[in-house]
mmCIF file of C-alpha atoms and ligand atoms in Angstrom:
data_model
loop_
_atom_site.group_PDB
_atom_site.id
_atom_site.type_symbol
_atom_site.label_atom_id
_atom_site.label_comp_id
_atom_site.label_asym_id
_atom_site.label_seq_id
_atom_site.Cartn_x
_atom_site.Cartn_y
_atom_site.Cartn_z
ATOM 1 C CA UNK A 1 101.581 67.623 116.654
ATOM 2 C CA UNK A 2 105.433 66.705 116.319
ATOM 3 C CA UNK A 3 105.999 65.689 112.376
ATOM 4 C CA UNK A 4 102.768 65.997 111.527
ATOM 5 C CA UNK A 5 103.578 67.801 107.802
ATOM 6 C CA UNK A 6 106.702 66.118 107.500
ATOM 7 C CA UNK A 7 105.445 64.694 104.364
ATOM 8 C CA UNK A 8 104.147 67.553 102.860
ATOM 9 C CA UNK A 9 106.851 69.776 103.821
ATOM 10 C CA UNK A 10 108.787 69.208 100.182
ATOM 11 C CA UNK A 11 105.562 70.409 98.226
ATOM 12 C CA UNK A 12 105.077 73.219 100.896
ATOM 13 C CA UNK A 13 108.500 74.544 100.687
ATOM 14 C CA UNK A 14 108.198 74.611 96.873
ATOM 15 C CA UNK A 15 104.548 76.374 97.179
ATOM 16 C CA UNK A 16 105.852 78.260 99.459
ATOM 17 C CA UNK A 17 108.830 79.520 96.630
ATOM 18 C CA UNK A 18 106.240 80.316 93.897
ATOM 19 C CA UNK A 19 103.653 82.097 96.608
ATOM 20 C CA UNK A 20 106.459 84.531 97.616
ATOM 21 C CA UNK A 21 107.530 85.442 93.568
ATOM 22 C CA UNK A 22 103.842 86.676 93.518
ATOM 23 C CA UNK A 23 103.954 88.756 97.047
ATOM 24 C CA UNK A 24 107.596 88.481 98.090
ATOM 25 C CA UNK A 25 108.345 88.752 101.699
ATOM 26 C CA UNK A 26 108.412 92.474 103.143
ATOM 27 C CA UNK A 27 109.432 93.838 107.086
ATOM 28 C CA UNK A 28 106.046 95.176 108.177
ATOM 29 C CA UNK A 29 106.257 98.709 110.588
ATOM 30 C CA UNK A 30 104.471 98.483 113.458
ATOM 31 C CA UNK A 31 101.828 101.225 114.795
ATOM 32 C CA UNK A 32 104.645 102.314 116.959
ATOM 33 C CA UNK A 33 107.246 102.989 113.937
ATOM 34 C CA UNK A 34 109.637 100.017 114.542
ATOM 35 C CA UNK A 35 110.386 97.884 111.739
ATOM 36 C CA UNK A 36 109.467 94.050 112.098
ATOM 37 C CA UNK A 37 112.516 91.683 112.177
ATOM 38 C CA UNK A 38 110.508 89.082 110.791
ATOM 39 C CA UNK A 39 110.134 89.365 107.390
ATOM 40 C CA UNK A 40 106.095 88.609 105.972
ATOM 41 C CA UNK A 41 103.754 87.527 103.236
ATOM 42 C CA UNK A 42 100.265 86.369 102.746
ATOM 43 C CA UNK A 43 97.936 83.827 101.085
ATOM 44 C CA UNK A 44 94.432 83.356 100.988
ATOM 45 C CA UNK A 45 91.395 85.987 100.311
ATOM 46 C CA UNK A 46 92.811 88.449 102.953
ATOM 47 C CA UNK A 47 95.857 88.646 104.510
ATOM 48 C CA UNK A 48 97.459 90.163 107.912
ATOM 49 C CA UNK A 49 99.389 93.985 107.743
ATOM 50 C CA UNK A 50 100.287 96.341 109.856
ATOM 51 C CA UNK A 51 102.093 99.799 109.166
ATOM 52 C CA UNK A 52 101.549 102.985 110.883
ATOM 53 C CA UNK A 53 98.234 102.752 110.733
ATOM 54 C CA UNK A 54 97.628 99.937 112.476
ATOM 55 C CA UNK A 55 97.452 96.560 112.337
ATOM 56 C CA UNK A 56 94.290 94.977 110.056
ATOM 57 C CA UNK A 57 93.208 92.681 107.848
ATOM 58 C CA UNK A 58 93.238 93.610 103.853
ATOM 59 C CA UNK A 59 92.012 91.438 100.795
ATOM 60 C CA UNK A 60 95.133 93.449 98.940
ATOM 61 C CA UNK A 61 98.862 93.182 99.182
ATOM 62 C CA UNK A 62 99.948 97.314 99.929
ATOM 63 C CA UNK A 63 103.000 97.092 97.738
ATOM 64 C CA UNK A 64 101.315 96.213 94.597
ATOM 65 C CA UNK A 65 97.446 97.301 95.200
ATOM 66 C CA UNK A 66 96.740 93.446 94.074
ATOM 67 C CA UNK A 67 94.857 90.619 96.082
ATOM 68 C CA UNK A 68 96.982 88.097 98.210
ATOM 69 C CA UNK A 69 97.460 85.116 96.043
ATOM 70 C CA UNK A 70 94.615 82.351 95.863
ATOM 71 C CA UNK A 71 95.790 79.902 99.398
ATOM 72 C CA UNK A 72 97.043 76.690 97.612
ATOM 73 C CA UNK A 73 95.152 73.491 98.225
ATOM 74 C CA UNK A 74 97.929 71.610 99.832
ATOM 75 C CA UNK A 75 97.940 74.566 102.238
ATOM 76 C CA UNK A 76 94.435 74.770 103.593
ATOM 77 C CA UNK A 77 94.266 70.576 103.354
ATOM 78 C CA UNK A 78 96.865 70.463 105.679
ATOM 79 C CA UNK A 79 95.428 73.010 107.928
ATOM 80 C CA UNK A 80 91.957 71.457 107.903
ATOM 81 C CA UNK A 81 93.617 68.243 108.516
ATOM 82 C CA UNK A 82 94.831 69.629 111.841
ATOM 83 C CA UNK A 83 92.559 71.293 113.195
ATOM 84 C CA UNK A 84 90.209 68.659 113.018
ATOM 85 C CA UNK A 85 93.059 65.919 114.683
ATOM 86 C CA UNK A 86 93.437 68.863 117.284
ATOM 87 C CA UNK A 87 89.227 68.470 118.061
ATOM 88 C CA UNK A 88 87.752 71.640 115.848
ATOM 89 C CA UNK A 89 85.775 70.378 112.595
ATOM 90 C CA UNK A 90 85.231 72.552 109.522
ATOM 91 C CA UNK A 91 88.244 74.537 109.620
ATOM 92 C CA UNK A 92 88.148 76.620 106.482
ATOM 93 C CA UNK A 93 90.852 79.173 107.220
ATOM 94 C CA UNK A 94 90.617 82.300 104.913
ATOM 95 C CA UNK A 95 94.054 83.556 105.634
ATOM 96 C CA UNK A 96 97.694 82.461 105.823
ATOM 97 C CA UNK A 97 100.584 84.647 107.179
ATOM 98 C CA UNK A 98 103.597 83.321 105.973
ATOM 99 C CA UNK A 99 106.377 84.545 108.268
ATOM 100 C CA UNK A 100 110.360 84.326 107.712
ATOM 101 C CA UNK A 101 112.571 84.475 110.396
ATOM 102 C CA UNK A 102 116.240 84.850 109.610
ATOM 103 C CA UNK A 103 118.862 84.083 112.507
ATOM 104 C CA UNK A 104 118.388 87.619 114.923
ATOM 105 C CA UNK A 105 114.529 87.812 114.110
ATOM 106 C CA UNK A 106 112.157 87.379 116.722
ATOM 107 C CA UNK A 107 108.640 87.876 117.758
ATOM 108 C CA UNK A 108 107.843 89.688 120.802
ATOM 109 C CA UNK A 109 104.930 88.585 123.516
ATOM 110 C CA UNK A 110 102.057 89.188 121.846
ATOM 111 C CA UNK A 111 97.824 88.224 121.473
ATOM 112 C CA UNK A 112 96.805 87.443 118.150
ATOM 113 C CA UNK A 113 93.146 89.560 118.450
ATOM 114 C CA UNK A 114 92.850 91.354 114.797
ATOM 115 C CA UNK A 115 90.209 88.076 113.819
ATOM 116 C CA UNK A 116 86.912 88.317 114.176
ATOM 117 C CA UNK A 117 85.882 84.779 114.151
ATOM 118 C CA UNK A 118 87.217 83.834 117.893
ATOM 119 C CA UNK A 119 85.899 80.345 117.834
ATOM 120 C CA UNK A 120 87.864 79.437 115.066
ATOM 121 C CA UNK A 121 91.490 78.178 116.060
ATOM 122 C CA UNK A 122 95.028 79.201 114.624
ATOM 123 C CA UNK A 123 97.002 76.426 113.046
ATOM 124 C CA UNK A 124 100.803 77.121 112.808
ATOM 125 C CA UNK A 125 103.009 75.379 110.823
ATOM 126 C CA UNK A 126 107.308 75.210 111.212
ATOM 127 C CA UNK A 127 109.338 74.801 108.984
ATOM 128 C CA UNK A 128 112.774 75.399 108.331
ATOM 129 C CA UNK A 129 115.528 76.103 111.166
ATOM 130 C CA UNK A 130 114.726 75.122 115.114
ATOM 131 C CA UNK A 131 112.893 77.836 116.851
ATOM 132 C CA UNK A 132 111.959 78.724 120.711
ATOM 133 C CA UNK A 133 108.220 79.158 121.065
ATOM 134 C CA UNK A 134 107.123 81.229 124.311
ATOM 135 C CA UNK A 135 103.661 80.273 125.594
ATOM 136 C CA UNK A 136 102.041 82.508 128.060
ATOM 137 C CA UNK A 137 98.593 82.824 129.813
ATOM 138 C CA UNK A 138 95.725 85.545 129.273
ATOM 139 C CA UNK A 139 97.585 88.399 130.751
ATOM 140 C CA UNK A 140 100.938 89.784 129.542
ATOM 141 C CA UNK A 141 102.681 89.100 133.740
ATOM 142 C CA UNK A 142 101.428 85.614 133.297
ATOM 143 C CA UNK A 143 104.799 82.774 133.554
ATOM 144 C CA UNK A 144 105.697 82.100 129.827
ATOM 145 C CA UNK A 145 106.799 78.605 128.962
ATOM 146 C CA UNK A 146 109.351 77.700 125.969
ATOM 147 C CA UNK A 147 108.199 75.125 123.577
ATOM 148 C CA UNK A 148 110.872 74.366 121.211
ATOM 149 C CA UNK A 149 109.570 73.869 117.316
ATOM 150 C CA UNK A 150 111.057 71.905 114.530
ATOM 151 C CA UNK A 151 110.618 71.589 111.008
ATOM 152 C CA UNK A 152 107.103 69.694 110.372
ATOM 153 C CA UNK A 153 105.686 70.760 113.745
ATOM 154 C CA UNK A 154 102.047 72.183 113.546
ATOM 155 C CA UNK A 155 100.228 73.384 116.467
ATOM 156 C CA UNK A 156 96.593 73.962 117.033
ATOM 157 C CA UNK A 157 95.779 76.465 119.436
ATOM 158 C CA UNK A 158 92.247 77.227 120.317
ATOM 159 C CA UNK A 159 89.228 77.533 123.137
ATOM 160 C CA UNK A 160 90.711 79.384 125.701
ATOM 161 C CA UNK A 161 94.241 79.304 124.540
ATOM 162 C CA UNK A 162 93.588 81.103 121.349
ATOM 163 C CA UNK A 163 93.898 84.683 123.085
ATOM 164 C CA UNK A 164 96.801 83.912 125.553
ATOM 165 C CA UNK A 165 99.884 85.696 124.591
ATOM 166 C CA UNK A 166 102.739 84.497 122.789
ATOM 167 C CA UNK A 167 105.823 85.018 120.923
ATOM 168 C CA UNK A 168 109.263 83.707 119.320
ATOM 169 C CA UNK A 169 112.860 84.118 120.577
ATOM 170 C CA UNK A 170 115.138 85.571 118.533
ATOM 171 C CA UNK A 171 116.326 82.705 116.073
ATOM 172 C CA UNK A 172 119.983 81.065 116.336
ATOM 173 C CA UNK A 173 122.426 80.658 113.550
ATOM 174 C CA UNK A 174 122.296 77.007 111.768
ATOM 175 C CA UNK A 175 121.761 75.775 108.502
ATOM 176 C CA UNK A 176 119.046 73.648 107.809
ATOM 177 C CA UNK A 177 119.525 71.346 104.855
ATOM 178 C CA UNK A 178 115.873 71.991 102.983
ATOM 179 C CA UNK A 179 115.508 75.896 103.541
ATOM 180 C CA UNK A 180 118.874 77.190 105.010
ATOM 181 C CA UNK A 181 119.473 79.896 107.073
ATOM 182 C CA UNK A 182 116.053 80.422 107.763
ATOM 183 C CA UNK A 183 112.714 79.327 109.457
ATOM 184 C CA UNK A 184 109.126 79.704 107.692
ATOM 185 C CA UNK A 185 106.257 79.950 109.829
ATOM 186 C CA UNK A 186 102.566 79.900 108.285
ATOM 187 C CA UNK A 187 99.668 80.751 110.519
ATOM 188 C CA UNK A 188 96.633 79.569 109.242
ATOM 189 C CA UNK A 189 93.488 81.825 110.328
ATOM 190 C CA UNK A 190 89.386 82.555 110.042
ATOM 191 C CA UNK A 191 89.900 86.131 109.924
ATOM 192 C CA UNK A 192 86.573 87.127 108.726
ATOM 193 C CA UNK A 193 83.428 85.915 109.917
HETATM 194 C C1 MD3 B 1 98.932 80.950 120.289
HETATM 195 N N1 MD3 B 1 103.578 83.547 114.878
HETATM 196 O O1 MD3 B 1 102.071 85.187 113.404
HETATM 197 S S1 MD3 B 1 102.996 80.526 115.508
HETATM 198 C C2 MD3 B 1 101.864 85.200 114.626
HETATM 199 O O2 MD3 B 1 106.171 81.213 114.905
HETATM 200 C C3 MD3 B 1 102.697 84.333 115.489
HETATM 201 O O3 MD3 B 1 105.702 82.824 113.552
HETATM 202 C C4 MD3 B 1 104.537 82.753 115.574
HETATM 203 O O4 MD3 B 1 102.563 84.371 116.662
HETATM 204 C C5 MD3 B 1 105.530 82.205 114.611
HETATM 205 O O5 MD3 B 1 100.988 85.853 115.186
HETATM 206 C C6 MD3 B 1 103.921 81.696 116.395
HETATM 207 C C7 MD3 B 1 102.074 79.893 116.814
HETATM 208 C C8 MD3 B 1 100.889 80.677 117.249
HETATM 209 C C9 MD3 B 1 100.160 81.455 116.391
HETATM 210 C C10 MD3 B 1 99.014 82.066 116.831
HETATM 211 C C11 MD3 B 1 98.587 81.903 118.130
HETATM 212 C C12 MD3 B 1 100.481 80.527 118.528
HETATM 213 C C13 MD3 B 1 99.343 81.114 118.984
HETATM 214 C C14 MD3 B 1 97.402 82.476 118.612
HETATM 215 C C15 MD3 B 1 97.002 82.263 119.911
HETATM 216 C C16 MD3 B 1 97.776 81.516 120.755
HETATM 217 FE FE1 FE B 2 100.733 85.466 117.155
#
């Protein structure tokens, strides 16, 4: 949905700003040991982390031992909004990844299978600098497809497509003129059922 939080994307970049004093943006480590180039946060009553763990859900922030902040109105609005011009009703998401690519940072082909509630969709929202979105099938050798996203796109991805893998490529230089060298991603997610 090209543009379709164009008009909110003032008040979200300014949520956005106080969300991120609360839980500022880390680099995550993967199971594996690598450290994420994406740099991420969370909103909402639990919130995505990995480290060498593993990957999981968790009502607290690691760092600081506190809950994720509350998800901001204007957030989940615009998510339910969405989801429900993309054909699912009822979206209540209960968690928001908030991920910031600077240029260099990328997001390898991945599934997005850590949520229990698999009927529910994922809403994404861009903002920030252009990005390259790769769209795959339901297996990893399945043809990928680049889908370019802007500042103000939000995609809806669910039914069958919600498991097919996915990822970014690794974000160009530029400037944009509202958040600068950088692009914000939020995922919007029923992670528990
Ligand atoms: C398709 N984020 O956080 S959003 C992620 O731009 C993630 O930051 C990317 O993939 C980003 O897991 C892509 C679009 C997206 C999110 C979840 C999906 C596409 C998806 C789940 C299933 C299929
Ligand atoms: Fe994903």
């Amino acid at each position: 949905m090209r543009g379709f939080a164009l008009a909110d994307a003032p008040k979200l970049v300014d949520t956005i700003a106080q969300l991120v004093r609360e839980a500022p943006f880390r680099h995550m480590t993967t199971p594996g040991g690598f450290r994420m180039s994406v740099a991420m946060t969370n909103c909402g009553s639990t919130g995505w982390v990995t480290d060498r763990t593993g990957y999981r859900y968790d009502a607290c922030d690691p760092t600081t031992g506190t809950r994720w902040p509350a998800m901001p109105a204007v957030l989940s609005q615009l998510a339910a909004r969405a989801a429900a011009q993309g054909g699912f009703a009822d979206f209540r998401p209960d968690a928001c990844l908030i991920n910031r690519y600077e240029p260099g940072a990328r997001l390898s082909l991945h599934q997005d299978k850590d949520e229990r509630d698999r009927d529910a969709p994922v809403v994404s929202v861009s903002l920030g600098l252009p990005a390259v979105f790769v769209f795959g099938g339901a297996r990893r050798e399945d043809r990928t497809r680049p889908v370019p996203l802007a500042h103000g796109d939000v995609v809806v991805w669910g039914g069958e497509s919600r498991l097919w893998y996915h990822g970014v490529r690794p974000l160009k230089e530029g400037e944009h003129p509202v958040l600068g060298r950088q692009r914000i991603n939020l995922t919007f997610r029923k992670a528990l059922s």
